[in-house]
Amino acid sequence: MRMRIRAEKASDYPAIAEILKEAFGQKAEAELVERLRDTDSYLNDFALVAEEEQTGNLIGHILFTEARVVGAGGLSFRF
């Protein structure tokens, strides 16, 4: 099986939710991804899907978000 990696699209969201529910056996992770998309931390360029090249069916998903680490004295790092 050959696959293609590409950026996620809004039309992919239902299939992504199903992939996550199947992978984790619950809907919590799919709900988390939905909530993350509505934050300033969501990095659209780093939300990717894997699709089966022949059928176009989605077979995987990965999402990266920006993170902030706050240390003692209010020292803050964003990455």
mmCIF file of N, CA and C in Angstrom:
data_model
loop_
_atom_site.group_PDB
_atom_site.id
_atom_site.type_symbol
_atom_site.label_atom_id
_atom_site.label_comp_id
_atom_site.label_asym_id
_atom_site.label_seq_id
_atom_site.Cartn_x
_atom_site.Cartn_y
_atom_site.Cartn_z
ATOM 1 N N MET A 1 0.853 -1.168 0.000
ATOM 2 C CA MET A 1 0.000 0.000 0.000
ATOM 3 C C MET A 1 0.902 1.235 0.000
ATOM 4 N N ARG A 2 0.591 2.154 -0.875
ATOM 5 C CA ARG A 2 1.296 3.435 -0.922
ATOM 6 C C ARG A 2 0.409 4.499 -0.273
ATOM 7 N N MET A 3 1.053 5.433 0.389
ATOM 8 C CA MET A 3 0.288 6.507 1.007
ATOM 9 C C MET A 3 0.891 7.860 0.665
ATOM 10 N N ARG A 4 0.073 8.862 0.825
ATOM 11 C CA ARG A 4 0.473 10.251 0.582
ATOM 12 C C ARG A 4 0.241 11.019 1.882
ATOM 13 N N ILE A 5 1.183 11.893 2.230
ATOM 14 C CA ILE A 5 1.053 12.759 3.398
ATOM 15 C C ILE A 5 0.713 14.155 2.890
ATOM 16 N N ARG A 6 -0.306 14.763 3.492
ATOM 17 C CA ARG A 6 -0.705 16.107 3.085
ATOM 18 C C ARG A 6 -1.315 16.840 4.271
ATOM 19 N N ALA A 7 -1.503 18.141 4.100
ATOM 20 C CA ALA A 7 -2.133 18.953 5.152
ATOM 21 C C ALA A 7 -3.598 18.547 5.311
ATOM 22 N N GLU A 8 -4.074 18.592 6.547
ATOM 23 C CA GLU A 8 -5.485 18.307 6.771
ATOM 24 C C GLU A 8 -6.338 19.449 6.233
ATOM 25 N N LYS A 9 -7.565 19.099 5.851
ATOM 26 C CA LYS A 9 -8.561 20.078 5.394
ATOM 27 C C LYS A 9 -9.790 19.926 6.284
ATOM 28 N N ALA A 10 -10.594 20.970 6.330
ATOM 29 C CA ALA A 10 -11.816 20.914 7.141
ATOM 30 C C ALA A 10 -12.698 19.741 6.727
ATOM 31 N N SER A 11 -12.705 19.410 5.454
ATOM 32 C CA SER A 11 -13.538 18.288 4.997
ATOM 33 C C SER A 11 -13.024 16.938 5.518
ATOM 34 N N ASP A 12 -11.797 16.906 6.031
ATOM 35 C CA ASP A 12 -11.218 15.676 6.603
ATOM 36 C C ASP A 12 -11.637 15.451 8.051
ATOM 37 N N TYR A 13 -12.154 16.475 8.722
ATOM 38 C CA TYR A 13 -12.381 16.392 10.164
ATOM 39 C C TYR A 13 -13.223 15.196 10.605
ATOM 40 N N PRO A 14 -14.330 14.861 9.923
ATOM 41 C CA PRO A 14 -15.090 13.689 10.368
ATOM 42 C C PRO A 14 -14.277 12.390 10.265
ATOM 43 N N ALA A 15 -13.527 12.222 9.190
ATOM 44 C CA ALA A 15 -12.718 11.002 9.032
ATOM 45 C C ALA A 15 -11.597 10.971 10.072
ATOM 46 N N ILE A 16 -11.012 12.127 10.373
ATOM 47 C CA ILE A 16 -9.973 12.197 11.405
ATOM 48 C C ILE A 16 -10.552 11.788 12.757
ATOM 49 N N ALA A 17 -11.736 12.271 13.066
ATOM 50 C CA ALA A 17 -12.387 11.905 14.333
ATOM 51 C C ALA A 17 -12.585 10.398 14.416
ATOM 52 N N GLU A 18 -12.985 9.781 13.325
ATOM 53 C CA GLU A 18 -13.177 8.326 13.319
ATOM 54 C C GLU A 18 -11.853 7.589 13.507
ATOM 55 N N ILE A 19 -10.792 8.065 12.857
ATOM 56 C CA ILE A 19 -9.468 7.453 13.022
ATOM 57 C C ILE A 19 -9.046 7.508 14.486
ATOM 58 N N LEU A 20 -9.235 8.667 15.110
ATOM 59 C CA LEU A 20 -8.835 8.831 16.506
ATOM 60 C C LEU A 20 -9.673 7.964 17.435
ATOM 61 N N LYS A 21 -10.970 7.883 17.193
ATOM 62 C CA LYS A 21 -11.833 7.035 18.025
ATOM 63 C C LYS A 21 -11.418 5.573 17.919
ATOM 64 N N GLU A 22 -11.098 5.143 16.703
ATOM 65 C CA GLU A 22 -10.676 3.752 16.510
ATOM 66 C C GLU A 22 -9.317 3.492 17.160
ATOM 67 N N ALA A 23 -8.399 4.443 17.018
ATOM 68 C CA ALA A 23 -7.053 4.260 17.553
ATOM 69 C C ALA A 23 -7.029 4.224 19.078
ATOM 70 N N PHE A 24 -7.856 5.054 19.717
ATOM 71 C CA PHE A 24 -7.810 5.175 21.169
ATOM 72 C C PHE A 24 -8.978 4.517 21.885
ATOM 73 N N GLY A 25 -9.947 4.004 21.138
ATOM 74 C CA GLY A 25 -11.062 3.294 21.750
ATOM 75 C C GLY A 25 -12.035 4.180 22.503
ATOM 76 N N GLN A 26 -11.993 5.473 22.258
ATOM 77 C CA GLN A 26 -12.892 6.424 22.912
ATOM 78 C C GLN A 26 -12.902 7.704 22.094
ATOM 79 N N LYS A 27 -13.795 8.630 22.442
ATOM 80 C CA LYS A 27 -13.903 9.859 21.660
ATOM 81 C C LYS A 27 -13.139 11.034 22.262
ATOM 82 N N ALA A 28 -12.525 10.865 23.426
ATOM 83 C CA ALA A 28 -11.862 11.969 24.122
ATOM 84 C C ALA A 28 -10.765 12.608 23.274
ATOM 85 N N GLU A 29 -9.950 11.800 22.603
ATOM 86 C CA GLU A 29 -8.859 12.354 21.793
ATOM 87 C C GLU A 29 -9.396 13.121 20.591
ATOM 88 N N ALA A 30 -10.456 12.638 19.987
ATOM 89 C CA ALA A 30 -11.073 13.341 18.859
ATOM 90 C C ALA A 30 -11.630 14.689 19.328
ATOM 91 N N GLU A 31 -12.241 14.714 20.512
ATOM 92 C CA GLU A 31 -12.757 15.963 21.063
ATOM 93 C C GLU A 31 -11.622 16.925 21.398
ATOM 94 N N LEU A 32 -10.502 16.396 21.901
ATOM 95 C CA LEU A 32 -9.348 17.227 22.198
ATOM 96 C C LEU A 32 -8.814 17.885 20.927
ATOM 97 N N VAL A 33 -8.693 17.124 19.850
ATOM 98 C CA VAL A 33 -8.218 17.674 18.577
ATOM 99 C C VAL A 33 -9.162 18.777 18.106
ATOM 100 N N GLU A 34 -10.464 18.567 18.220
ATOM 101 C CA GLU A 34 -11.428 19.605 17.838
ATOM 102 C C GLU A 34 -11.208 20.886 18.645
ATOM 103 N N ARG A 35 -11.002 20.738 19.947
ATOM 104 C CA ARG A 35 -10.780 21.914 20.798
ATOM 105 C C ARG A 35 -9.453 22.602 20.474
ATOM 106 N N LEU A 36 -8.415 21.811 20.204
ATOM 107 C CA LEU A 36 -7.110 22.401 19.878
ATOM 108 C C LEU A 36 -7.163 23.229 18.600
ATOM 109 N N ARG A 37 -7.952 22.807 17.634
ATOM 110 C CA ARG A 37 -8.070 23.565 16.382
ATOM 111 C C ARG A 37 -8.629 24.968 16.613
ATOM 112 N N ASP A 38 -9.355 25.163 17.688
ATOM 113 C CA ASP A 38 -9.965 26.462 17.996
ATOM 114 C C ASP A 38 -9.084 27.347 18.873
ATOM 115 N N THR A 39 -7.822 26.974 19.069
ATOM 116 C CA THR A 39 -6.929 27.762 19.915
ATOM 117 C C THR A 39 -5.868 28.467 19.083
ATOM 118 N N ASP A 40 -5.212 29.438 19.711
ATOM 119 C CA ASP A 40 -4.093 30.128 19.070
ATOM 120 C C ASP A 40 -2.877 29.217 18.934
ATOM 121 N N SER A 41 -2.857 28.120 19.651
ATOM 122 C CA SER A 41 -1.724 27.194 19.601
ATOM 123 C C SER A 41 -1.759 26.258 18.399
ATOM 124 N N TYR A 42 -2.900 26.189 17.744
ATOM 125 C CA TYR A 42 -3.046 25.305 16.575
ATOM 126 C C TYR A 42 -2.134 25.775 15.454
ATOM 127 N N LEU A 43 -1.333 24.878 14.930
ATOM 128 C CA LEU A 43 -0.400 25.182 13.838
ATOM 129 C C LEU A 43 -0.880 24.457 12.587
ATOM 130 N N ASN A 44 -1.629 25.152 11.772
ATOM 131 C CA ASN A 44 -2.240 24.553 10.588
ATOM 132 C C ASN A 44 -1.222 23.838 9.700
ATOM 133 N N ASP A 45 -0.020 24.403 9.594
ATOM 134 C CA ASP A 45 0.999 23.787 8.743
ATOM 135 C C ASP A 45 1.521 22.472 9.297
ATOM 136 N N PHE A 46 1.213 22.180 10.544
ATOM 137 C CA PHE A 46 1.690 20.957 11.174
ATOM 138 C C PHE A 46 0.547 20.027 11.583
ATOM 139 N N ALA A 47 -0.546 20.100 10.864
ATOM 140 C CA ALA A 47 -1.676 19.178 11.033
ATOM 141 C C ALA A 47 -1.760 18.386 9.732
ATOM 142 N N LEU A 48 -1.370 17.132 9.803
ATOM 143 C CA LEU A 48 -1.212 16.327 8.595
ATOM 144 C C LEU A 48 -2.055 15.068 8.637
ATOM 145 N N VAL A 49 -2.413 14.588 7.456
ATOM 146 C CA VAL A 49 -3.091 13.306 7.328
ATOM 147 C C VAL A 49 -2.292 12.411 6.394
ATOM 148 N N ALA A 50 -2.470 11.122 6.587
ATOM 149 C CA ALA A 50 -1.941 10.124 5.658
ATOM 150 C C ALA A 50 -3.142 9.543 4.944
ATOM 151 N N GLU A 51 -3.083 9.512 3.630
ATOM 152 C CA GLU A 51 -4.185 8.917 2.878
ATOM 153 C C GLU A 51 -3.649 7.828 1.963
ATOM 154 N N GLU A 52 -4.448 6.793 1.817
ATOM 155 C CA GLU A 52 -4.093 5.719 0.911
ATOM 156 C C GLU A 52 -4.107 6.293 -0.505
ATOM 157 N N GLU A 53 -3.003 6.132 -1.185
ATOM 158 C CA GLU A 53 -2.850 6.771 -2.488
ATOM 159 C C GLU A 53 -3.907 6.307 -3.491
ATOM 160 N N GLN A 54 -4.190 5.030 -3.516
ATOM 161 C CA GLN A 54 -5.112 4.491 -4.520
ATOM 162 C C GLN A 54 -6.563 4.879 -4.264
ATOM 163 N N THR A 55 -6.986 4.866 -2.996
ATOM 164 C CA THR A 55 -8.403 5.098 -2.684
ATOM 165 C C THR A 55 -8.682 6.513 -2.172
ATOM 166 N N GLY A 56 -7.669 7.177 -1.646
ATOM 167 C CA GLY A 56 -7.880 8.488 -1.038
ATOM 168 C C GLY A 56 -8.423 8.404 0.379
ATOM 169 N N ASN A 57 -8.601 7.193 0.910
ATOM 170 C CA ASN A 57 -9.096 7.027 2.280
ATOM 171 C C ASN A 57 -8.035 7.467 3.279
ATOM 172 N N LEU A 58 -8.466 8.183 4.304
ATOM 173 C CA LEU A 58 -7.536 8.594 5.344
ATOM 174 C C LEU A 58 -7.196 7.408 6.228
ATOM 175 N N ILE A 59 -5.900 7.289 6.541
ATOM 176 C CA ILE A 59 -5.437 6.160 7.360
ATOM 177 C C ILE A 59 -4.595 6.612 8.543
ATOM 178 N N GLY A 60 -4.363 7.924 8.678
ATOM 179 C CA GLY A 60 -3.580 8.418 9.803
ATOM 180 C C GLY A 60 -3.696 9.917 9.951
ATOM 181 N N HIS A 61 -3.316 10.401 11.126
ATOM 182 C CA HIS A 61 -3.394 11.839 11.423
ATOM 183 C C HIS A 61 -2.353 12.178 12.474
ATOM 184 N N ILE A 62 -1.775 13.353 12.334
ATOM 185 C CA ILE A 62 -0.872 13.884 13.356
ATOM 186 C C ILE A 62 -1.090 15.385 13.436
ATOM 187 N N LEU A 63 -1.006 15.902 14.647
ATOM 188 C CA LEU A 63 -1.243 17.327 14.894
ATOM 189 C C LEU A 63 -0.221 17.805 15.910
ATOM 190 N N PHE A 64 0.461 18.884 15.571
ATOM 191 C CA PHE A 64 1.374 19.528 16.502
ATOM 192 C C PHE A 64 0.779 20.875 16.889
ATOM 193 N N THR A 65 1.005 21.273 18.122
ATOM 194 C CA THR A 65 0.546 22.584 18.581
ATOM 195 C C THR A 65 1.718 23.306 19.227
ATOM 196 N N GLU A 66 1.572 24.614 19.314
ATOM 197 C CA GLU A 66 2.557 25.411 20.023
ATOM 198 C C GLU A 66 2.404 25.130 21.512
ATOM 199 N N ALA A 67 3.506 25.188 22.229
ATOM 200 C CA ALA A 67 3.464 24.947 23.671
ATOM 201 C C ALA A 67 4.158 26.090 24.401
ATOM 202 N N ARG A 68 3.779 26.293 25.634
ATOM 203 C CA ARG A 68 4.406 27.307 26.477
ATOM 204 C C ARG A 68 4.842 26.646 27.776
ATOM 205 N N VAL A 69 6.068 26.927 28.177
ATOM 206 C CA VAL A 69 6.598 26.442 29.444
ATOM 207 C C VAL A 69 6.874 27.670 30.298
ATOM 208 N N VAL A 70 6.298 27.690 31.477
ATOM 209 C CA VAL A 70 6.476 28.819 32.399
ATOM 210 C C VAL A 70 7.254 28.313 33.596
ATOM 211 N N GLY A 71 8.373 28.974 33.873
ATOM 212 C CA GLY A 71 9.232 28.586 34.974
ATOM 213 C C GLY A 71 9.086 29.518 36.149
ATOM 214 N N ALA A 72 9.934 29.307 37.136
ATOM 215 C CA ALA A 72 9.950 30.131 38.340
ATOM 216 C C ALA A 72 10.231 31.584 37.975
ATOM 217 N N GLY A 73 9.614 32.486 38.688
ATOM 218 C CA GLY A 73 9.821 33.907 38.442
ATOM 219 C C GLY A 73 9.152 34.408 37.197
ATOM 220 N N GLY A 74 8.236 33.610 36.615
ATOM 221 C CA GLY A 74 7.501 34.045 35.419
ATOM 222 C C GLY A 74 8.261 33.905 34.120
ATOM 223 N N LEU A 75 9.440 33.304 34.157
ATOM 224 C CA LEU A 75 10.206 33.061 32.937
ATOM 225 C C LEU A 75 9.366 32.177 32.020
ATOM 226 N N SER A 76 9.157 32.601 30.784
ATOM 227 C CA SER A 76 8.251 31.898 29.893
ATOM 228 C C SER A 76 8.931 31.613 28.556
ATOM 229 N N PHE A 77 8.734 30.420 28.059
ATOM 230 C CA PHE A 77 9.247 30.011 26.756
ATOM 231 C C PHE A 77 8.088 29.514 25.918
ATOM 232 N N ARG A 78 8.079 29.911 24.666
ATOM 233 C CA ARG A 78 7.055 29.432 23.727
ATOM 234 C C ARG A 78 7.753 28.722 22.596
ATOM 235 N N PHE A 79 7.289 27.550 22.273
ATOM 236 C CA PHE A 79 7.857 26.808 21.148
ATOM 237 C C PHE A 79 6.813 25.950 20.501
#
